[in-house]
The first five atom37 places (N, CA, C, CB, O) and aatype in JSON, in Angstrom:
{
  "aatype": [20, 20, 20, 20, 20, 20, 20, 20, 20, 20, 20, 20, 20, 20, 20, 20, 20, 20, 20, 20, 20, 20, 20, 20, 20, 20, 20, 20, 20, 20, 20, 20, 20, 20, 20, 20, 20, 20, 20, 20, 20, 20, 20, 20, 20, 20, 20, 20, 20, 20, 20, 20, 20, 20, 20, 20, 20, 20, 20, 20, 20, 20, 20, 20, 20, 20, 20, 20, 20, 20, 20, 20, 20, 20, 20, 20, 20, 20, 20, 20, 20, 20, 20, 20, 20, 20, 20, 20, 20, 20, 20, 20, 20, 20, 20, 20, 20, 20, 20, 20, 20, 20, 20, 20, 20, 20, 20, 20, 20, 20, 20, 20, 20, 20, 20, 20, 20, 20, 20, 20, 20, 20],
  "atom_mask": [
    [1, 1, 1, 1, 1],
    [1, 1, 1, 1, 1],
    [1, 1, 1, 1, 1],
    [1, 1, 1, 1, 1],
    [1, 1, 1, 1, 1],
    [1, 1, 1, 1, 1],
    [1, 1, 1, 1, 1],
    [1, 1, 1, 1, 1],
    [1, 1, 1, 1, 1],
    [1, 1, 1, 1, 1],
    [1, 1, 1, 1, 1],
    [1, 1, 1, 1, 1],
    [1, 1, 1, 1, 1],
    [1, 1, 1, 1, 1],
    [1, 1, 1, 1, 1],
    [1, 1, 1, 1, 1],
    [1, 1, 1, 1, 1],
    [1, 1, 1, 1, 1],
    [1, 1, 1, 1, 1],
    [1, 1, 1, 1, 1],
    [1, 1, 1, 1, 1],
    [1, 1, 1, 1, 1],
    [1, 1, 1, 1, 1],
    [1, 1, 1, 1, 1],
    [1, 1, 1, 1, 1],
    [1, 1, 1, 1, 1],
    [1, 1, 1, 1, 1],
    [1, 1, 1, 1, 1],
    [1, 1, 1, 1, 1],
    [1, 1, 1, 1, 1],
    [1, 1, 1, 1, 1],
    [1, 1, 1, 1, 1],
    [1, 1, 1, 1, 1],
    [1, 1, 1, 1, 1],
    [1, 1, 1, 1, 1],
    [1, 1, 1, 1, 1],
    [1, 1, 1, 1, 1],
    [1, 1, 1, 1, 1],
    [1, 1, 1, 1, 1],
    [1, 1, 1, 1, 1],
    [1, 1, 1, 1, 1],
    [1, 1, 1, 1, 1],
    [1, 1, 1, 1, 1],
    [1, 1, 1, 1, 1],
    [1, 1, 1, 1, 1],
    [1, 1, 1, 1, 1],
    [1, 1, 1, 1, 1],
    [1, 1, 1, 1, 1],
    [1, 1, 1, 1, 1],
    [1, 1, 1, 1, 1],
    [1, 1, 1, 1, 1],
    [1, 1, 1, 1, 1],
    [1, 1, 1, 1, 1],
    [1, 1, 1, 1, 1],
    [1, 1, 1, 1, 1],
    [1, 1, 1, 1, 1],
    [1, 1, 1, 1, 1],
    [1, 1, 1, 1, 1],
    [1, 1, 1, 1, 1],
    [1, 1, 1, 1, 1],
    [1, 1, 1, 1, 1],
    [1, 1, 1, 1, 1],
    [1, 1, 1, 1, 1],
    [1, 1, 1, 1, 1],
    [1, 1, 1, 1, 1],
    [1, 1, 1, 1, 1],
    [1, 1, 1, 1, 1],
    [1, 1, 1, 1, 1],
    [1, 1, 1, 1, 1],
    [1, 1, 1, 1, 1],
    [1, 1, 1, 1, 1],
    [1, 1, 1, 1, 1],
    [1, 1, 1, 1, 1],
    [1, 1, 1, 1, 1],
    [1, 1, 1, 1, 1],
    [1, 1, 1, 1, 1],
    [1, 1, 1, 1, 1],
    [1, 1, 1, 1, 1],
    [1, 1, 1, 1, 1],
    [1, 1, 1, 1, 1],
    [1, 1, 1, 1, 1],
    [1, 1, 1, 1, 1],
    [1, 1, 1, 1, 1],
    [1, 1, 1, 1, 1],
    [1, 1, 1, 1, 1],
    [1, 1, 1, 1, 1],
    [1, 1, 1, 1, 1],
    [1, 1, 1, 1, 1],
    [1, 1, 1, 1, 1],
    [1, 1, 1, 1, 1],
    [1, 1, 1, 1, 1],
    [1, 1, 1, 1, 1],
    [1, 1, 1, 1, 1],
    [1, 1, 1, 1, 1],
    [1, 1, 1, 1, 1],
    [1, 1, 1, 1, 1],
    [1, 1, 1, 1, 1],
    [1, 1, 1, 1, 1],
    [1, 1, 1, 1, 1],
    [1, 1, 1, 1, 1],
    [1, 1, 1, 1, 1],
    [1, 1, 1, 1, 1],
    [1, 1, 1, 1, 1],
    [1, 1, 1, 1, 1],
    [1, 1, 1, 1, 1],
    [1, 1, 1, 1, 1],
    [1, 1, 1, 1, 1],
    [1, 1, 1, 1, 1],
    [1, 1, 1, 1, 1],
    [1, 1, 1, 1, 1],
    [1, 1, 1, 1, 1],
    [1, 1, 1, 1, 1],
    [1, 1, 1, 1, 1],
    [1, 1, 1, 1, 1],
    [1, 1, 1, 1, 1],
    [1, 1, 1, 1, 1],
    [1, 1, 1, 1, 1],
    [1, 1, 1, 1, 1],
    [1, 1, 1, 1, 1],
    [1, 1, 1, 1, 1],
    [1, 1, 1, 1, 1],
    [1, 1, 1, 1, 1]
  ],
  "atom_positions": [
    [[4.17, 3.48, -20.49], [3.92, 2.04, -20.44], [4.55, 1.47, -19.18], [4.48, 1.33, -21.71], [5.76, 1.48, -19.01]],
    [[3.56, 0.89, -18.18], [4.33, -0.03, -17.24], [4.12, -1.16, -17.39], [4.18, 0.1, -16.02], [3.11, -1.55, -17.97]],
    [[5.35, -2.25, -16.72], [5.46, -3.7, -17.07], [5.91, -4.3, -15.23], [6.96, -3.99, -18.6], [6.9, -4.22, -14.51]],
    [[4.72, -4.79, -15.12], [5.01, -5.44, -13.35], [5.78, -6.82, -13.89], [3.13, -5.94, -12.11], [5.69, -7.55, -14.87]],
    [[6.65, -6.75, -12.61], [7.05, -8.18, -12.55], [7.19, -9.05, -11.45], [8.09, -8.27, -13.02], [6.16, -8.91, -10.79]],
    [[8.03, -9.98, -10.85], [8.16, -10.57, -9.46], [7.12, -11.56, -8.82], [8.22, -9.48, -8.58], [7.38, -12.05, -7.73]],
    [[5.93, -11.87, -9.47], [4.61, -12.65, -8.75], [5.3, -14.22, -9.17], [2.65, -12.21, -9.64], [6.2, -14.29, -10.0]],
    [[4.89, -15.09, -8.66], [4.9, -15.83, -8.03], [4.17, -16.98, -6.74], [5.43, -15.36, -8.05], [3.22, -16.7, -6.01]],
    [[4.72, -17.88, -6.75], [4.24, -18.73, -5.5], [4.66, -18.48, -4.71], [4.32, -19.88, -5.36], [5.76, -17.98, -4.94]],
    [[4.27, -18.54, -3.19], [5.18, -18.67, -2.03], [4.69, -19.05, -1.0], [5.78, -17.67, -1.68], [3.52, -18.67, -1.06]],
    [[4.91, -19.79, 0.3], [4.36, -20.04, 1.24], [4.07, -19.02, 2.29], [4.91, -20.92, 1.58], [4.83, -18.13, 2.67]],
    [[3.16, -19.21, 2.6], [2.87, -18.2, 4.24], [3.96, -18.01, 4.8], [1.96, -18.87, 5.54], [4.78, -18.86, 5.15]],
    [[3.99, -16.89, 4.9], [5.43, -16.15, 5.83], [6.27, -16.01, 4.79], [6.32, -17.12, 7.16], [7.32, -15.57, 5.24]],
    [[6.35, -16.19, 3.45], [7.54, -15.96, 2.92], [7.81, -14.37, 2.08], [7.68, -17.19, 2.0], [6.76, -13.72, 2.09]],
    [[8.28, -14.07, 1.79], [8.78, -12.82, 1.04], [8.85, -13.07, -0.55], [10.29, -12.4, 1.61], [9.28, -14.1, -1.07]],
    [[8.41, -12.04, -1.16], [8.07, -11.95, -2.35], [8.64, -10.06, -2.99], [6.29, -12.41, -2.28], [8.05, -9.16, -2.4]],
    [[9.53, -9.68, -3.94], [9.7, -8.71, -4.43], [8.71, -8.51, -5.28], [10.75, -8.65, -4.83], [8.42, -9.64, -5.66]],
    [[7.68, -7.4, -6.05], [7.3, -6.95, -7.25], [7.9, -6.02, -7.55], [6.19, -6.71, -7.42], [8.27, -5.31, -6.62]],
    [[8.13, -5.76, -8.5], [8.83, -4.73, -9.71], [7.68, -4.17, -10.82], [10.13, -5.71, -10.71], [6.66, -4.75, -11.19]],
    [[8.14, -2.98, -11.17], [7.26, -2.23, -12.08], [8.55, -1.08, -12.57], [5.66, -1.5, -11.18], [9.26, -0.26, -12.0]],
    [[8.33, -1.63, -14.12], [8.96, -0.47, -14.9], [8.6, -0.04, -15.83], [9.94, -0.56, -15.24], [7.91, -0.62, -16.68]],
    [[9.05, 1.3, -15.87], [8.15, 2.51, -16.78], [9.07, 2.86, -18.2], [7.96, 4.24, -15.7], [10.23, 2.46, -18.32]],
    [[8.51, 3.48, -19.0], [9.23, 3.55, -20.02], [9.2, 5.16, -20.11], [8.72, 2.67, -21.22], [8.16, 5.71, -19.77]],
    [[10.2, 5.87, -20.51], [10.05, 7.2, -20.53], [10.72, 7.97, -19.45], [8.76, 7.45, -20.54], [10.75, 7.54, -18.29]],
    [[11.32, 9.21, -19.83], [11.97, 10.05, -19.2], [10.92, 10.67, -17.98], [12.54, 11.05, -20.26], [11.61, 10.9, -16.98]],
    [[9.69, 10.96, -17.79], [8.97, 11.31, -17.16], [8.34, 10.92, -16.31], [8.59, 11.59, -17.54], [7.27, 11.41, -15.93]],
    [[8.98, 9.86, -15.81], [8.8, 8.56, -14.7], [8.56, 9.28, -13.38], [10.28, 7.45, -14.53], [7.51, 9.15, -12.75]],
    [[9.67, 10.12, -12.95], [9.7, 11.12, -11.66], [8.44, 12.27, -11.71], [11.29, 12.01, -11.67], [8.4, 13.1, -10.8]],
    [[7.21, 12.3, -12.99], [6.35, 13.26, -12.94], [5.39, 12.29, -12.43], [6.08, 14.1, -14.2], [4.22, 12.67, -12.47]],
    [[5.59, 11.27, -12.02], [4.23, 10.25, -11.78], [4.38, 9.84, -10.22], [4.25, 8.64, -12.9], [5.49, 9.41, -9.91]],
    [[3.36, 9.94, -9.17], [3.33, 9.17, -8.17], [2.5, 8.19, -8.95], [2.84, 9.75, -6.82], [1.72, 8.23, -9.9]],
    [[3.13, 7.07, -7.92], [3.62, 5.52, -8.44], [2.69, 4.53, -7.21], [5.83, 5.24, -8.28], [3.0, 4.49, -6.02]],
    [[1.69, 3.89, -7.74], [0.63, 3.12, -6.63], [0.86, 1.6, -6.98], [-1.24, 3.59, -6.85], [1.2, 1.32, -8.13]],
    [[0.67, 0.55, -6.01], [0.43, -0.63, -6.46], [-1.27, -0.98, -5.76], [1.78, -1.66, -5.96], [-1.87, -0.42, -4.84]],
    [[-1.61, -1.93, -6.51], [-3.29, -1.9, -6.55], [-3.08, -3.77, -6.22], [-4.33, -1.19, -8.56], [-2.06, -4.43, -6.4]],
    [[-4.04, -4.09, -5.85], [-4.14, -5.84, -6.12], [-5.85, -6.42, -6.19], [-3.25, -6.79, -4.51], [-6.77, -6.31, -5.37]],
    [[-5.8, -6.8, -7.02], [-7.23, -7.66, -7.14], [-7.65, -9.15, -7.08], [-7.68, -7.43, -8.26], [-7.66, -9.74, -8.16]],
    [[-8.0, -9.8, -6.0], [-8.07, -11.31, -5.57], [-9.44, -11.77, -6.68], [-8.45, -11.53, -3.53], [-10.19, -10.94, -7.18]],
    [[-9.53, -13.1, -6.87], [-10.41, -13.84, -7.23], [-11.83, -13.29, -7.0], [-10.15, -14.96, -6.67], [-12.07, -13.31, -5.79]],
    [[-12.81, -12.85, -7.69], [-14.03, -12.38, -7.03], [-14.48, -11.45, -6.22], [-14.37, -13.02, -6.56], [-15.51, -11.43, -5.56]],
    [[-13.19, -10.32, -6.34], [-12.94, -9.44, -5.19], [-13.19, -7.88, -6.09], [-11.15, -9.75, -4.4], [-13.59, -8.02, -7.24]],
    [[-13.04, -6.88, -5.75], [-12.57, -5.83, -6.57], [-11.14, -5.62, -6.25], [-13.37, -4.58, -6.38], [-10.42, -6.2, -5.44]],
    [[-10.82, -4.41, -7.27], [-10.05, -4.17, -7.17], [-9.33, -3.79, -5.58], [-10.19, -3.56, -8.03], [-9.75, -4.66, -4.82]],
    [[-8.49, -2.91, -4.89], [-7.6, -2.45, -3.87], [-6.84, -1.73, -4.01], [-7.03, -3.1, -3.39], [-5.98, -1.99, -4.85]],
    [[-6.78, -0.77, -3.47], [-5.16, 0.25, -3.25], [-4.6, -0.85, -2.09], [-5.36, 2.46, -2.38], [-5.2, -1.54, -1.27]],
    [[-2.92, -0.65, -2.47], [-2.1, -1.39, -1.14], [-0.74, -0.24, -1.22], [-1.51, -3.51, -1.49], [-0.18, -0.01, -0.14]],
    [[-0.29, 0.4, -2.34], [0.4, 1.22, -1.51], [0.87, 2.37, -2.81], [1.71, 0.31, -0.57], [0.71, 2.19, -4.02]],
    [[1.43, 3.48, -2.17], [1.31, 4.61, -2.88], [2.77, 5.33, -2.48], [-0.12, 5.43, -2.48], [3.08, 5.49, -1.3]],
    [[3.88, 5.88, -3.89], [4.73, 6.43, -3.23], [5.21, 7.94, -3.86], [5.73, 5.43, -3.1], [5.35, 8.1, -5.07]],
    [[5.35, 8.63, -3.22], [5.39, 10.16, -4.03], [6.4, 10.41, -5.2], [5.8, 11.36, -2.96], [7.05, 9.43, -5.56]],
    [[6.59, 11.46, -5.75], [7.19, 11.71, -7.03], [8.62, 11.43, -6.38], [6.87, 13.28, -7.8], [9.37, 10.67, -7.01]],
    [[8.94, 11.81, -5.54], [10.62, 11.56, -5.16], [10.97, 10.48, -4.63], [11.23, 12.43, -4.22], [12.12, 10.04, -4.64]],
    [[9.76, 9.85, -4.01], [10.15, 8.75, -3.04], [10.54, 8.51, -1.98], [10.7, 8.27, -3.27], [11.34, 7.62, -1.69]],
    [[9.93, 9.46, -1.09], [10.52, 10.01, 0.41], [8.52, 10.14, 1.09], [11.83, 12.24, 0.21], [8.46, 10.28, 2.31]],
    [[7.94, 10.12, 0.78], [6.16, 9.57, 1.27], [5.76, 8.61, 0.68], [4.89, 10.51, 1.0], [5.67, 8.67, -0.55]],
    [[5.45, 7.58, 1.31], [4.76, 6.71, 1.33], [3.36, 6.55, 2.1], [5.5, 6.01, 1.57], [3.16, 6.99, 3.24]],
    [[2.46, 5.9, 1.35], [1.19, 5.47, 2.15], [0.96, 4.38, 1.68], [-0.03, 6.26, 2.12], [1.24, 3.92, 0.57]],
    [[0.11, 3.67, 3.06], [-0.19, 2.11, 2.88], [-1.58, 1.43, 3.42], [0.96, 1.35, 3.63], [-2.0, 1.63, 4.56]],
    [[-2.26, 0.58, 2.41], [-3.36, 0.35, 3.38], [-3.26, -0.65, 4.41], [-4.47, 0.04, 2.71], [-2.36, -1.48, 4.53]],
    [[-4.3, -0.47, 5.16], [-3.88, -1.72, 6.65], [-3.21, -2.66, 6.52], [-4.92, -2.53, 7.32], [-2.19, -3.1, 7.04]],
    [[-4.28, -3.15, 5.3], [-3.67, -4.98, 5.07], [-2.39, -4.85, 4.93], [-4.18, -5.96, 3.61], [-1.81, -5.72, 5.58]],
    [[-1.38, -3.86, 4.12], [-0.07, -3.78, 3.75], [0.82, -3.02, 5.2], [-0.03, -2.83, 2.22], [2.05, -3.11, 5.29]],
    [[-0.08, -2.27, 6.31], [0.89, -1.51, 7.06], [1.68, -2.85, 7.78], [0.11, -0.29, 8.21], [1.13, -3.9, 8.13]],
    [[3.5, -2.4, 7.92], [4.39, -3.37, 8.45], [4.49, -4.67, 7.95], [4.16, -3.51, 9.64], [5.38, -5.29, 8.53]],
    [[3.94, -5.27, 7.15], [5.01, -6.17, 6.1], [5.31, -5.65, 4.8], [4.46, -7.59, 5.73], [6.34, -6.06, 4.26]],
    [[4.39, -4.6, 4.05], [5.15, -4.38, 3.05], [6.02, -2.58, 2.82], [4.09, -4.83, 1.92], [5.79, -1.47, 3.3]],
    [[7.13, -3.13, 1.76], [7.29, -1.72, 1.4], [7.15, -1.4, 0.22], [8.36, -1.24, 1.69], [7.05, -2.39, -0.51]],
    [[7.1, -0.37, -0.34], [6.71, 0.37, -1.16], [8.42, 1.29, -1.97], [5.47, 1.3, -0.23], [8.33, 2.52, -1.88]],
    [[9.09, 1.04, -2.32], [10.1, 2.64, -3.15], [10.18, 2.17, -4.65], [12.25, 2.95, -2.46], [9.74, 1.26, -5.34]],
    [[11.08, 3.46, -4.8], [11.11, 3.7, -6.44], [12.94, 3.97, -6.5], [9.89, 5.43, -7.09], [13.77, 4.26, -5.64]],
    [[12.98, 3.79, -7.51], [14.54, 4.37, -8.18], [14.22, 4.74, -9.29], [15.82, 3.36, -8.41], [13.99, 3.89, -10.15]],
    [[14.07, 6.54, -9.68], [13.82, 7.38, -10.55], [14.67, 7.58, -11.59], [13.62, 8.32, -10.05], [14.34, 8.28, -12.55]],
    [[16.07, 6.87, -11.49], [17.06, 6.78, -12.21], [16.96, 5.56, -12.86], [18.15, 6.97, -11.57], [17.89, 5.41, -13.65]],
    [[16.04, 4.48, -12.82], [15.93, 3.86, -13.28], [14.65, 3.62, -13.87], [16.42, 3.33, -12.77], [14.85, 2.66, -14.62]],
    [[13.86, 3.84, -13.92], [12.53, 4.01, -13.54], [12.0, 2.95, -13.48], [11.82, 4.76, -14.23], [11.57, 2.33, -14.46]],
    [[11.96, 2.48, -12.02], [11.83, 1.69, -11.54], [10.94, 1.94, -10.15], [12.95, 1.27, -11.58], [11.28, 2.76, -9.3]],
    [[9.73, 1.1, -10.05], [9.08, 1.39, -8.75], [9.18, -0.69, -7.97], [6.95, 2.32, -9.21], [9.36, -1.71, -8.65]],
    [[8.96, -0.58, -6.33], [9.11, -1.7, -6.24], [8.28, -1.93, -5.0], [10.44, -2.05, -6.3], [7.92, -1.01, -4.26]],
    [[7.95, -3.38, -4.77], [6.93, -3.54, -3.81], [7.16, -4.64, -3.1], [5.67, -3.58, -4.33], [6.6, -5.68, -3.46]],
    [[8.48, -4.66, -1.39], [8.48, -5.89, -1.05], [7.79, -6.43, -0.07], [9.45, -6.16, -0.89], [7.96, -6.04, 1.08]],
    [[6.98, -7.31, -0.34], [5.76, -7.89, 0.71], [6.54, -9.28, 1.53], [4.06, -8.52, -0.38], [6.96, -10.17, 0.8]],
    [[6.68, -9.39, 2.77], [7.13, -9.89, 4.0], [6.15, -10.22, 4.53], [7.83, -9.16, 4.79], [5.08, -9.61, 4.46]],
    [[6.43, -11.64, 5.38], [5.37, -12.27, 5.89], [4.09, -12.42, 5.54], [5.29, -11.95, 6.75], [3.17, -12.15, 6.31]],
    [[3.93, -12.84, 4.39], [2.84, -13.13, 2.85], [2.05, -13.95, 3.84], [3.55, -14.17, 1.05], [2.62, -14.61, 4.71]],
    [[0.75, -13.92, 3.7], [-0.47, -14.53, 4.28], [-1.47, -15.09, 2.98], [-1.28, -13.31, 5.27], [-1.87, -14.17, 2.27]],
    [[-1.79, -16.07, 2.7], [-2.78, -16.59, 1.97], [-3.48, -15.24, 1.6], [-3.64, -17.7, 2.74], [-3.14, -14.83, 0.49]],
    [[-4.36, -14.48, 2.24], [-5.2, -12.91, 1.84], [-4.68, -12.18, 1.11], [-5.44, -11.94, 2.85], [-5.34, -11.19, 0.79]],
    [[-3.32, -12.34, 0.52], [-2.24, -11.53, 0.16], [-2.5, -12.18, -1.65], [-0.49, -11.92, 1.22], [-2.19, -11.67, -2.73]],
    [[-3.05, -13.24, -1.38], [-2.82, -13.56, -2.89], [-4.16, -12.78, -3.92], [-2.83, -15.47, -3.04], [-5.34, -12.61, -3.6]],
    [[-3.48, -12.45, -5.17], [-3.88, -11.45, -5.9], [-3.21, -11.63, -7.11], [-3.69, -10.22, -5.32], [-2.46, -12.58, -7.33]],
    [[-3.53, -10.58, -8.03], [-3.11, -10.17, -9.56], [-2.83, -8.52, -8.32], [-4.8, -10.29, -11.44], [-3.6, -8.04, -7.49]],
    [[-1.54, -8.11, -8.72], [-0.92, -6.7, -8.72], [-0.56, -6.04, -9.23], [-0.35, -6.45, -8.39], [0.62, -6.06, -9.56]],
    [[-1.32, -5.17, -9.54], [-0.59, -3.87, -10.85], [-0.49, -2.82, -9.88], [-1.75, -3.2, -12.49], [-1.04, -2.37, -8.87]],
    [[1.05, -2.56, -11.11], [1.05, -0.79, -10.76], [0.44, -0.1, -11.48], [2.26, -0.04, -10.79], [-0.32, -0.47, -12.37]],
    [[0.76, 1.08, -11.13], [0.03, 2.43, -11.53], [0.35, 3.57, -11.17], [-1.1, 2.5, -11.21], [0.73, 3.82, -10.03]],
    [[0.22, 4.61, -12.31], [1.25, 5.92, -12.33], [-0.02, 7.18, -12.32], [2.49, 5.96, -14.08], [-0.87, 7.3, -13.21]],
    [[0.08, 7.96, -11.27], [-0.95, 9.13, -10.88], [-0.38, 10.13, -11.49], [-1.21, 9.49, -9.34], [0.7, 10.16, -12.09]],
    [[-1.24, 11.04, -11.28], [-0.04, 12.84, -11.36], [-0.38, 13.47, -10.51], [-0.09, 14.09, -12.65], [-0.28, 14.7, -10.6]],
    [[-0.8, 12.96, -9.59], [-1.43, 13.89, -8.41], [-1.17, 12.87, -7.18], [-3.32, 14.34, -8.64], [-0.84, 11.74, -7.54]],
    [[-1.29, 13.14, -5.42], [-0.64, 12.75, -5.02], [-1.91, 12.63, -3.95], [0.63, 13.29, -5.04], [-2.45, 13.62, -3.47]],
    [[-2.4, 10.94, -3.57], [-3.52, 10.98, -2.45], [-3.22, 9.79, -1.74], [-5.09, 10.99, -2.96], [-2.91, 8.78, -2.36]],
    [[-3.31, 9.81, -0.21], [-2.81, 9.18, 0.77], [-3.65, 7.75, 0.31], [-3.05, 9.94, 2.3], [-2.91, 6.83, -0.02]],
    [[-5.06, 7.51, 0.27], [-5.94, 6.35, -0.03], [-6.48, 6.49, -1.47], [-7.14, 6.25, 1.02], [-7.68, 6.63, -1.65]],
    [[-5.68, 6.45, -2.41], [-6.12, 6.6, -3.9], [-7.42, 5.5, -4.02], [-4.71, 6.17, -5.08], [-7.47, 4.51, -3.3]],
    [[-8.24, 5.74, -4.82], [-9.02, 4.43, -5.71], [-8.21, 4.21, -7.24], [-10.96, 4.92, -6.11], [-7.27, 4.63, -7.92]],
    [[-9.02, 3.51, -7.22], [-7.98, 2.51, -9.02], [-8.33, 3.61, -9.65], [-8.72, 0.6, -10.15], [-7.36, 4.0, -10.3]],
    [[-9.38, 4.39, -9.81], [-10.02, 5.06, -11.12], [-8.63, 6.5, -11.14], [-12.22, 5.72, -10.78], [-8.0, 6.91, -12.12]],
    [[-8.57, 6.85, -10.08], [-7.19, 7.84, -9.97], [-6.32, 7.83, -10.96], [-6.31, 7.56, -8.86], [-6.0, 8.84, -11.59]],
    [[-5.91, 6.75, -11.16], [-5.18, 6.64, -11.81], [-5.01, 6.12, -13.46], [-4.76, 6.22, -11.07], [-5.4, 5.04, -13.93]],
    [[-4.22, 7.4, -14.27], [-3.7, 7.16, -15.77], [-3.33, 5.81, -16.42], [-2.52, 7.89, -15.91], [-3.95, 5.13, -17.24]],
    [[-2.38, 5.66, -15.94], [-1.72, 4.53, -16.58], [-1.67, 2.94, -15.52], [-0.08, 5.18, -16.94], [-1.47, 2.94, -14.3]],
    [[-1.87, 1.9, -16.27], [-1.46, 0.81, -15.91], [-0.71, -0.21, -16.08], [-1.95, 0.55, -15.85], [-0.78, -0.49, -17.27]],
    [[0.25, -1.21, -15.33], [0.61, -1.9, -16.07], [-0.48, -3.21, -16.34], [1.86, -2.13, -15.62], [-1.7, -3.06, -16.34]],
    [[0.32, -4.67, -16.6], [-0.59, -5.74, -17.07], [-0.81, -6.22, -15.61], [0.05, -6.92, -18.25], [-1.97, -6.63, -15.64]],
    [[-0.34, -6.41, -14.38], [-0.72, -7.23, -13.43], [0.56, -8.44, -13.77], [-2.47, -7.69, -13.59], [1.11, -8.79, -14.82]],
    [[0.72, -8.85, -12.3], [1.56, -9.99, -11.84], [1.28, -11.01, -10.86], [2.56, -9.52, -11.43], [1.31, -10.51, -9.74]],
    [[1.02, -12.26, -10.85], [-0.31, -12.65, -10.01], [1.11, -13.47, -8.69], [-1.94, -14.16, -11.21], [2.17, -14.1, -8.7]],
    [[0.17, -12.89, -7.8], [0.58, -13.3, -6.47], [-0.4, -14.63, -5.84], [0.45, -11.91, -5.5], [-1.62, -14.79, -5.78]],
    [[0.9, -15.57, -5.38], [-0.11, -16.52, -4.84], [0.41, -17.25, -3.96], [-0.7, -17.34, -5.71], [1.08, -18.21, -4.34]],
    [[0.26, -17.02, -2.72], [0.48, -17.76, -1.12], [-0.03, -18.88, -0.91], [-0.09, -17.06, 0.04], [-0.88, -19.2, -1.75]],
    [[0.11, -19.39, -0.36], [-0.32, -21.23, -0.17], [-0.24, -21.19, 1.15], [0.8, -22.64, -0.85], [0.62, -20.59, 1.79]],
    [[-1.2, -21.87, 1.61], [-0.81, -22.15, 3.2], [-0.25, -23.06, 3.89], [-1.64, -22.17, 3.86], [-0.12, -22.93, 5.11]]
  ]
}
């Protein structure tokens, strides 16, 4: 079971944390993705991080403002987005793989959480 958290309002340019936590000892068997889906849009991969947390991948829109890690001791995955742009606003879920792909699609992936809605203002 994952549970996103951290969405929010914020203005252009501002910084925003998401959080996603897992329930279960087997947290470290899952690469760990965040996805986002805007108003009328489909879904998106935005970023993807390996079972240990030492690879990361990111799509454009996300390369250099956001990051992507996890704390496996907690099981905890996290997603901080910097310099937020109106385009940025979305519903964001995570999501837990068992297999490990640089540009995942949504369908990749097992488990989801509920989504946390992101929303930039200009």
């Amino acid at each position: 079971q994952l549970q996103a958290s951290g969405g929010g309002l914020v203005q252009a340019g501002g910084s925003l944390r998401l959080s996603c936590g897992a329930s279960g000892p087997t947290f470290s068997n899952y690469v760990m993705g965040w996805f986002r889906q805007a108003p009328g849009k489909e879904r998106e991969f935005v970023a993807v991080v390996n079972w240990r947390g030492d690879t990361t991948s990111y799509a454009d829109s996300a390369k250099g403002r956001f990051t992507i890690s996890r704390d496996n001791a907690k099981y905890m995955v996290y997603l901080q987005m910097n310099s937020l742009k109106p385009e940025d606003t979305a519903v964001y879920y995570c999501a837990a793989s068992t297999y490990w792909k640089n540009r995942p699609f949504g369908f990749e992936y097992n488990y989801w959480g509920q989504g946390t809605l992101v929303t930039v203002s200009s």
